[in-house]
PDB file of C-alpha atoms in Angstrom:
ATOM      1  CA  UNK A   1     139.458  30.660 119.766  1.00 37.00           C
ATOM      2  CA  UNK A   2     139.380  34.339 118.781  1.00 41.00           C
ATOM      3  CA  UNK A   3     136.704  35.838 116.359  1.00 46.00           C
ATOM      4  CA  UNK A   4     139.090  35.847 113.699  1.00 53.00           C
ATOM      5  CA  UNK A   5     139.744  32.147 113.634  1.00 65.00           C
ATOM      6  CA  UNK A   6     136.070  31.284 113.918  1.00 85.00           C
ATOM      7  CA  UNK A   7     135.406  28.825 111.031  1.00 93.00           C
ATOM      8  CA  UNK A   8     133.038  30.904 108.151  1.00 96.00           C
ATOM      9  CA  UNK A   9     131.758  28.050 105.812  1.00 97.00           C
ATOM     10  CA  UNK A  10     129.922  29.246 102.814  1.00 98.00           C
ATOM     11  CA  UNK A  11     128.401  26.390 100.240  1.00 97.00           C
ATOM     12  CA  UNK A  12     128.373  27.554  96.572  1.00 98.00           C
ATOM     13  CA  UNK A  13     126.894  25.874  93.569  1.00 97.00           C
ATOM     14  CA  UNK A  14     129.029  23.734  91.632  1.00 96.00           C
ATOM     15  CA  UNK A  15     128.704  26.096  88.451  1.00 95.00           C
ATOM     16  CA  UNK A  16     130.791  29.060  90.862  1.00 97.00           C
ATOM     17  CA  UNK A  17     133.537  26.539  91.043  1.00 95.00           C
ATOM     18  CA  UNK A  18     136.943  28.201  89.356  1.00 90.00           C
ATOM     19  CA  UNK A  19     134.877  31.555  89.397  1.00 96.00           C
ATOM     20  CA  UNK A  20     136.547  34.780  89.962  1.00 98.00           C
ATOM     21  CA  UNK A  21     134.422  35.058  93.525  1.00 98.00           C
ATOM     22  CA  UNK A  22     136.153  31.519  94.564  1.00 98.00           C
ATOM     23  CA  UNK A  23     139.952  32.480  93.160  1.00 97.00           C
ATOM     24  CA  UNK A  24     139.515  35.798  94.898  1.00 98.00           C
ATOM     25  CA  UNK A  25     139.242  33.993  98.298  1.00 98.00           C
ATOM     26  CA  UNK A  26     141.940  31.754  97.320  1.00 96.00           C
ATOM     27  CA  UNK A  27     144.213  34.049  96.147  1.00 96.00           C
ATOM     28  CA  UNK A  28     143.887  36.052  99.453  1.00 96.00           C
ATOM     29  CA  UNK A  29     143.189  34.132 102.566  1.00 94.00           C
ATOM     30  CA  UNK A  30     144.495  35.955 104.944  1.00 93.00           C
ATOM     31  CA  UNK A  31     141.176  38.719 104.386  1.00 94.00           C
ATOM     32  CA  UNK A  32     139.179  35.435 104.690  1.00 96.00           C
ATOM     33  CA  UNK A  33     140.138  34.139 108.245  1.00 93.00           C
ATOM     34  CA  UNK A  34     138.258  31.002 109.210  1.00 95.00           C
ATOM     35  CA  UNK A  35     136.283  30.732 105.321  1.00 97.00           C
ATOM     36  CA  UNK A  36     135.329  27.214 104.552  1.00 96.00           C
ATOM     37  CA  UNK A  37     133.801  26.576 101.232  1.00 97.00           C
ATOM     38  CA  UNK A  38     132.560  23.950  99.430  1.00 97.00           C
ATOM     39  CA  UNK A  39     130.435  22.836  96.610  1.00 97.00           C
ATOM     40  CA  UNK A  40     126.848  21.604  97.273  1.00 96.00           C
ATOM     41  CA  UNK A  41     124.189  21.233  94.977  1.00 91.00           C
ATOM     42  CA  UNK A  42     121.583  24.210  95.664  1.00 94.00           C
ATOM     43  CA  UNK A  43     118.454  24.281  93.736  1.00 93.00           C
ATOM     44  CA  UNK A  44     118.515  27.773  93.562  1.00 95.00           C
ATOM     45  CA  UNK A  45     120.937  30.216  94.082  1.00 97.00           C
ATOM     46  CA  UNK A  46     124.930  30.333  93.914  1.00 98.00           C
ATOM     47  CA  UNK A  47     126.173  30.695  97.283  1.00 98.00           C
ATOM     48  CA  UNK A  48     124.633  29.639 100.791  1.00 97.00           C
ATOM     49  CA  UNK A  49     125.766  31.857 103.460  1.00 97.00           C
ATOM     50  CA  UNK A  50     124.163  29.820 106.367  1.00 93.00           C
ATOM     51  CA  UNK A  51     121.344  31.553 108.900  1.00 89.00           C
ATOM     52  CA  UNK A  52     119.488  31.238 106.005  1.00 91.00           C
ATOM     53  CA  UNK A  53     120.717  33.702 103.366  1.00 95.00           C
ATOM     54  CA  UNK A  54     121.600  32.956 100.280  1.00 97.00           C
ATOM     55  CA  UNK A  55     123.047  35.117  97.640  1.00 98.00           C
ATOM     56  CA  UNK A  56     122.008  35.193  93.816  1.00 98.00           C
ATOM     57  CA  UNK A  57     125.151  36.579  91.864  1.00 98.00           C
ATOM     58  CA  UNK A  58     124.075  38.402  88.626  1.00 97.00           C
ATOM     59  CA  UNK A  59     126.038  40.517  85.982  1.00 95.00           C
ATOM     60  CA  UNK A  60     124.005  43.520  85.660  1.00 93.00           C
ATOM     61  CA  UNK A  61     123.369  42.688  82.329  1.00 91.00           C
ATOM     62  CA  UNK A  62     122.033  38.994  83.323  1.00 93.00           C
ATOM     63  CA  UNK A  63     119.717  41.057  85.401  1.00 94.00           C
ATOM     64  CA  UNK A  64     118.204  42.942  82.733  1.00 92.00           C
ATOM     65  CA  UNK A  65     117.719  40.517  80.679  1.00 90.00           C
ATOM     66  CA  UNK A  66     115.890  37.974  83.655  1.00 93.00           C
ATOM     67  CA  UNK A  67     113.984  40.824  84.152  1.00 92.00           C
ATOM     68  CA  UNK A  68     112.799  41.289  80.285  1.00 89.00           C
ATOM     69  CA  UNK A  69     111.979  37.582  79.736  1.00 90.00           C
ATOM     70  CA  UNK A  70     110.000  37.516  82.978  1.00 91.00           C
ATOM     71  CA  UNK A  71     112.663  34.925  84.829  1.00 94.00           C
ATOM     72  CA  UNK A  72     113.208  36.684  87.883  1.00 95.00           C
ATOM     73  CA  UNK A  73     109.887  36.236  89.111  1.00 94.00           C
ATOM     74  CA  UNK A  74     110.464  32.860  89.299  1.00 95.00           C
ATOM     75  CA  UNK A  75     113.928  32.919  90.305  1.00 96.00           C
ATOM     76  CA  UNK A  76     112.318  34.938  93.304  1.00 96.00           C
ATOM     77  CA  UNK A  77     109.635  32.440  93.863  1.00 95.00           C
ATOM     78  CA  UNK A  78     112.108  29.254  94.313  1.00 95.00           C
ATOM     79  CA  UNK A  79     114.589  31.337  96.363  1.00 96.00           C
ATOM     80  CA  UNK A  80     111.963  32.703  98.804  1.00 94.00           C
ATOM     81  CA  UNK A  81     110.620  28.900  99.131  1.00 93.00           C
ATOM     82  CA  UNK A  82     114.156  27.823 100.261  1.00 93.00           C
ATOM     83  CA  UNK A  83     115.635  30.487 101.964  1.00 93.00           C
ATOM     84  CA  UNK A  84     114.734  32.819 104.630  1.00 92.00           C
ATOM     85  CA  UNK A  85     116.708  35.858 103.351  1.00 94.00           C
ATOM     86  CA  UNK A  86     117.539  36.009  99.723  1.00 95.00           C
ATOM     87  CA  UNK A  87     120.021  38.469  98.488  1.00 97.00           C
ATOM     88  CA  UNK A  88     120.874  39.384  95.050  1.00 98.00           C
ATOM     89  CA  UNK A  89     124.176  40.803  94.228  1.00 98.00           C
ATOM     90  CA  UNK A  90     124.211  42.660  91.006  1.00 97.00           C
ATOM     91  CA  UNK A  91     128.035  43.264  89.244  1.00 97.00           C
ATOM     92  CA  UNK A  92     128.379  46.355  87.063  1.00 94.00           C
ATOM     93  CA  UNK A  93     126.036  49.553  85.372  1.00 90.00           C
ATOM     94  CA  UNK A  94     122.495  48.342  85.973  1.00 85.00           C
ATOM     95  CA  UNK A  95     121.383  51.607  85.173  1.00 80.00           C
ATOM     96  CA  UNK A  96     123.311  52.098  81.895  1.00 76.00           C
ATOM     97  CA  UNK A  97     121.528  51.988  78.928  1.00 61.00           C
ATOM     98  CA  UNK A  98     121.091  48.741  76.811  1.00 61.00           C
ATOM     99  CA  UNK A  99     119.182  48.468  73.301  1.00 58.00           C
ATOM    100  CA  UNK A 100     117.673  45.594  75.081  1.00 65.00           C
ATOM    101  CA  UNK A 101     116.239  46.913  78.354  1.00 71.00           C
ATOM    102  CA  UNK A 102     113.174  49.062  79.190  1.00 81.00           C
ATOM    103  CA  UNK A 103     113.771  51.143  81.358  1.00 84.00           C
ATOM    104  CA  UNK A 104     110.395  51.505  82.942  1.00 88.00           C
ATOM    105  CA  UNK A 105     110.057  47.806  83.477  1.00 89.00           C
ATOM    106  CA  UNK A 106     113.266  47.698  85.070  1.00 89.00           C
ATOM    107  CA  UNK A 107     112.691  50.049  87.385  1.00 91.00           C
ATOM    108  CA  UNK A 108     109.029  48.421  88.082  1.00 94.00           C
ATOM    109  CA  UNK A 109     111.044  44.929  88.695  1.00 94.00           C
ATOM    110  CA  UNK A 110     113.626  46.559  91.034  1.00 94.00           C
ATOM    111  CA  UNK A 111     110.660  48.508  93.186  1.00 96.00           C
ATOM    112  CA  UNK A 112     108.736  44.852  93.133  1.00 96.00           C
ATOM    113  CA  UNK A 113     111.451  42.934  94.118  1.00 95.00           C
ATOM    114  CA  UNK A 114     112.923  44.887  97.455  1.00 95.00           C
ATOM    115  CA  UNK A 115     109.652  46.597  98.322  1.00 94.00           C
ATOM    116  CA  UNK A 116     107.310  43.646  97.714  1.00 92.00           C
ATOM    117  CA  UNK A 117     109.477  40.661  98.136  1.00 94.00           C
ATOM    118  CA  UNK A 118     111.569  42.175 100.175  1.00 92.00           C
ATOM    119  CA  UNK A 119     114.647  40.977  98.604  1.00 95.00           C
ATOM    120  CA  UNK A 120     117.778  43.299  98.545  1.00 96.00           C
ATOM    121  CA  UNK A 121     119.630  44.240  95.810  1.00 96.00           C
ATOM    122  CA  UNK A 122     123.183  44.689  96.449  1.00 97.00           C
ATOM    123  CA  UNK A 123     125.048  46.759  93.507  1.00 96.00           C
ATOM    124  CA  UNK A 124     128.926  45.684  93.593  1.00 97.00           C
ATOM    125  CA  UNK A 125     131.561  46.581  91.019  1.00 96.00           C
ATOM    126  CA  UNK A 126     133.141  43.381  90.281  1.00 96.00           C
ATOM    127  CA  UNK A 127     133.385  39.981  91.674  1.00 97.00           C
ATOM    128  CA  UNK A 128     136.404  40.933  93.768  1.00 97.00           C
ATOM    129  CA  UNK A 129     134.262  43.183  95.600  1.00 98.00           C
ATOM    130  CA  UNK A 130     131.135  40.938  95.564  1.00 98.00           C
ATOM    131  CA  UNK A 131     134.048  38.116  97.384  1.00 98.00           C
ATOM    132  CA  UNK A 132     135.000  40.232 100.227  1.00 98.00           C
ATOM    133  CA  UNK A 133     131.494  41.418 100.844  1.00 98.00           C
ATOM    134  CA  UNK A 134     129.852  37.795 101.071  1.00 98.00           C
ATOM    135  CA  UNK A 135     132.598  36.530 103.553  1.00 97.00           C
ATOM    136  CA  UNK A 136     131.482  39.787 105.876  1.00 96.00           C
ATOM    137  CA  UNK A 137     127.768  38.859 105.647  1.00 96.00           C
ATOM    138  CA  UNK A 138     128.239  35.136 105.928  1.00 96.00           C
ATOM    139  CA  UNK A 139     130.537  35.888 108.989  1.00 94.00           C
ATOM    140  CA  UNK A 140     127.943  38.550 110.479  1.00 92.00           C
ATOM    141  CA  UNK A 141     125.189  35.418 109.548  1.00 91.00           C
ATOM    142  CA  UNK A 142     126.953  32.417 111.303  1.00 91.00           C
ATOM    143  CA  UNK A 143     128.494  34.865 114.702  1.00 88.00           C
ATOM    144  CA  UNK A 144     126.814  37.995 114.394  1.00 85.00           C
ATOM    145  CA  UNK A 145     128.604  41.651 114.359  1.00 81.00           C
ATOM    146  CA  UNK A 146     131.620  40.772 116.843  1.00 75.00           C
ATOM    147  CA  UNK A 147     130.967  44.380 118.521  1.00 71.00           C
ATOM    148  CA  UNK A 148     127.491  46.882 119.514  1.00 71.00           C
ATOM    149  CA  UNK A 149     126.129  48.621 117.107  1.00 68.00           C
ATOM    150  CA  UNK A 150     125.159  52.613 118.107  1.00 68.00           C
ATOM    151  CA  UNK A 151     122.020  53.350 117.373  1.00 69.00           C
ATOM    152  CA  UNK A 152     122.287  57.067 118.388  1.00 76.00           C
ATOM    153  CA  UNK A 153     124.581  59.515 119.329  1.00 74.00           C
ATOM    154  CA  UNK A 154     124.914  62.615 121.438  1.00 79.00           C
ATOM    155  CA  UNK A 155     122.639  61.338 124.028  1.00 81.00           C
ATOM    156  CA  UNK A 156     121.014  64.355 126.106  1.00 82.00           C
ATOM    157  CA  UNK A 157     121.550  64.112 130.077  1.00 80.00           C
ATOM    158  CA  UNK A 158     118.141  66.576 130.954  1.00 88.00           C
ATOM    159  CA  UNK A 159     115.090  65.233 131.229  1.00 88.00           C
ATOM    160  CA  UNK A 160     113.232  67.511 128.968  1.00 87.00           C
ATOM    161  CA  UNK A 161     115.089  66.621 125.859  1.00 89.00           C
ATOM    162  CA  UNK A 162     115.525  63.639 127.197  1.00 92.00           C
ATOM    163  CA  UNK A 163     112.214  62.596 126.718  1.00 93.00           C
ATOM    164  CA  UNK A 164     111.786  64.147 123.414  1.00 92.00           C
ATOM    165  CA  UNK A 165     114.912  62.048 122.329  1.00 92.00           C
ATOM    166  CA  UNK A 166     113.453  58.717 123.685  1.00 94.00           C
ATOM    167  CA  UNK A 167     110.421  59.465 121.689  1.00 95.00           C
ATOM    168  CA  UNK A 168     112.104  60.757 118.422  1.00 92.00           C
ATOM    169  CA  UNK A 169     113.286  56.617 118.761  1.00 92.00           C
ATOM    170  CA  UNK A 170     110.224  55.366 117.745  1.00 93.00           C
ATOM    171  CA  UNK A 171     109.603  54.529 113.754  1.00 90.00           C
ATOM    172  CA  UNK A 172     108.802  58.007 111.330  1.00 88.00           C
ATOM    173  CA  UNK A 173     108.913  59.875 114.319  1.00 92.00           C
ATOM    174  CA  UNK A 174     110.994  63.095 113.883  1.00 89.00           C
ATOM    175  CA  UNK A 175     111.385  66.221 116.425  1.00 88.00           C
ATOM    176  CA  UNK A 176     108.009  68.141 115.470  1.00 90.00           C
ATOM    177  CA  UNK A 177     105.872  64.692 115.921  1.00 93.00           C
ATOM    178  CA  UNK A 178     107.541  64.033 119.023  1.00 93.00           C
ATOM    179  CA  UNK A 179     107.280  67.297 120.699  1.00 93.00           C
ATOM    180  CA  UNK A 180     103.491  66.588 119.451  1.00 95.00           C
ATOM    181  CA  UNK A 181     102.991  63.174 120.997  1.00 97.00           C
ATOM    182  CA  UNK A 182     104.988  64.569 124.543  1.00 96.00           C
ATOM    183  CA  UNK A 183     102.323  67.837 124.319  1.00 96.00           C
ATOM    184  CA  UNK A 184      99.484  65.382 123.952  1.00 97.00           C
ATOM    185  CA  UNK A 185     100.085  62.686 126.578  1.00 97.00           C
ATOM    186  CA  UNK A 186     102.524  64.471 129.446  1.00 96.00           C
ATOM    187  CA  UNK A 187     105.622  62.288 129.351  1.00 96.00           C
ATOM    188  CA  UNK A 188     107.482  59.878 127.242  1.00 96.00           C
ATOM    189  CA  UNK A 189     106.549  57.195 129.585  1.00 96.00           C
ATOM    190  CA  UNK A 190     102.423  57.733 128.897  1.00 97.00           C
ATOM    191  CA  UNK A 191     103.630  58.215 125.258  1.00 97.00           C
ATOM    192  CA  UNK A 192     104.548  54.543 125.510  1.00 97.00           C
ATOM    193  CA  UNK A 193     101.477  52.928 126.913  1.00 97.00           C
ATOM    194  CA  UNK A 194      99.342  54.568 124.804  1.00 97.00           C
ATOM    195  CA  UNK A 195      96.972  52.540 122.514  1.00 97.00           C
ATOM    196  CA  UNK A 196      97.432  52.420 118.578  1.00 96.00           C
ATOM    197  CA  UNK A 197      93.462  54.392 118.796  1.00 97.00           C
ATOM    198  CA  UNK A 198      95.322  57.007 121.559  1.00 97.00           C
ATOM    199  CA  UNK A 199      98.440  57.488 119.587  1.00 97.00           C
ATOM    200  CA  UNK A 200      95.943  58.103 116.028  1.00 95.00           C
ATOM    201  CA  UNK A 201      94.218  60.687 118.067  1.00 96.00           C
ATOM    202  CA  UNK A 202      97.382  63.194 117.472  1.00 96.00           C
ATOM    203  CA  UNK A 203      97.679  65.554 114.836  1.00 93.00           C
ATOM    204  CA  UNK A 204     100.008  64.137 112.441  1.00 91.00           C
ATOM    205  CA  UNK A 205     100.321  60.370 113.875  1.00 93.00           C
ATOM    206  CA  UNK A 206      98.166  58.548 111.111  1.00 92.00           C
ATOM    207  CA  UNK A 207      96.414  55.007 112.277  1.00 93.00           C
ATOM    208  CA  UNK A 208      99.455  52.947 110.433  1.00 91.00           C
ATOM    209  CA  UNK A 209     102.469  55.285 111.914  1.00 91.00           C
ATOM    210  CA  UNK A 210     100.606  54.277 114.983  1.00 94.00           C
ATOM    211  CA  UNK A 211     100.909  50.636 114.421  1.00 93.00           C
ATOM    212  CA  UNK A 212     104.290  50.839 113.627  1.00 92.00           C
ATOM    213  CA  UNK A 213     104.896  52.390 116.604  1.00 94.00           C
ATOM    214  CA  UNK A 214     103.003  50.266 118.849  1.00 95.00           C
ATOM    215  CA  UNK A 215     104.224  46.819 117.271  1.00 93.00           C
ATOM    216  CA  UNK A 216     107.547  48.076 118.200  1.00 93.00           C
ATOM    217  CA  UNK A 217     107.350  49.145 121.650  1.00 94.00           C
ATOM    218  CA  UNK A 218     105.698  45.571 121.924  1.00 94.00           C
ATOM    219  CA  UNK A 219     107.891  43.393 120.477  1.00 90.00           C
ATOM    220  CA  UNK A 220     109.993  40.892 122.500  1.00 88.00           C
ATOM    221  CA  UNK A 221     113.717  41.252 122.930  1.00 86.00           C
ATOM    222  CA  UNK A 222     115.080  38.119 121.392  1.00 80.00           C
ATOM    223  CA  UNK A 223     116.548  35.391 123.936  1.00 70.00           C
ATOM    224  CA  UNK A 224     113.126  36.603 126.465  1.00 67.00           C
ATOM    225  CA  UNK A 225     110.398  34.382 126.991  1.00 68.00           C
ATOM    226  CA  UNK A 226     107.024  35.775 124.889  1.00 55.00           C
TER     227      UNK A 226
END
């Protein structure tokens, strides 16, 4: 079976049903190899994904207006509970002006929920586009990418920049920091087993860039044994 006949089922909430996001992918299947869908009665939410996303579909206007009359909190709340990875998928100007919106508090709401919830907001033009883009991530959900992902590019081949590149890798860590970090401990390799206190002890690395760093070099590579 090749990637592009690997079944893609999405559930969606029985009020999406004769939507414009379900005719789209009925109107075109071939762009939807493999898609599967079928109603299911979510109790939150308006289209499961699978690998535990599920996407909130919103008018930009609907938005605004959940976000004046305090619903979205909740909505977050009850989608959080049920779902690993919430999405929300906003169609049309949310930043145009309406006599009914505050701008302030929308922008307060927006900061709250993808840097405290850590919810995305997705801004799509129309549900057309808001289709094709839900069939990717449900696709990239259920069988992952289909191909590597580069990182970086223009890898150097000496070991001097070398090292400086392996260390510019690590989280908020740009060229001057790195050359830094290299002057302080030798090598890229000491740069790596140094402690979170070690790594604090250079001039611009402060105790939480140090974290950051460290909790990544220490992380386990998914499919390894912890």
């Amino acid at each position: 079976m090749t990637m592009s006949d690997t079944p893609v089922s999405i559930s969606f909430h029985p009020r999406e049903d004769n939507g414009p996001v379900l005719r789209h992918w009925q109107t075109f299947p071939g762009n939807f190899k493999g898609l599967v869908t079928q109603p299911a009665e979510l109790d939150c939410g308006d289209y499961d994904l699978g690998g535990g996303l599920v996407v909130e579909r919103k008018s930009a206007t609907d938005f605004s207006l959940a976000i004046m009359d305090k619903r979205l909190f909740g909505e977050v709340g009850k989608l959080k509970s049920s779902f690993d990875q919430p999405i929300f998928i906003i169609e049309g100007d949310l930043y145009g002006g309406r006599f009914h919106t505050d701008p302030a508090v929308i922008r307060e709401a927006i900061a709250w929920l993808t840097v405290g919830e850590g919810v995305p907001l997705v801004p799509s033009p129309g549900a057309e586009f808001s289709a094709e883009l839900m069939y990717t991530m449900a696709s990239q959900a259920q069988h992952g990418i289909g191909h590597p992902i580069v990182m970086r590019s223009g890898k150097p081949f000496d070991p001097v920049n070398g090292q400086r590149y392996l260390v510019e890798g690590l989280p908020g860590i740009n060229e001057n920091l790195a050359r830094a970090l290299l002057d302080h401990f030798g090598s890229a390799a000491a740069v790596f087993a140094a402690s979170v206190d070690a790594l604090a002890e250079v001039a611009g690395i402060t105790p939480q860039a140090a974290g950051r760093m460290r909790k990544v070099l220490d992380a386990h590579w998914p499919g390894t044994r912890a």
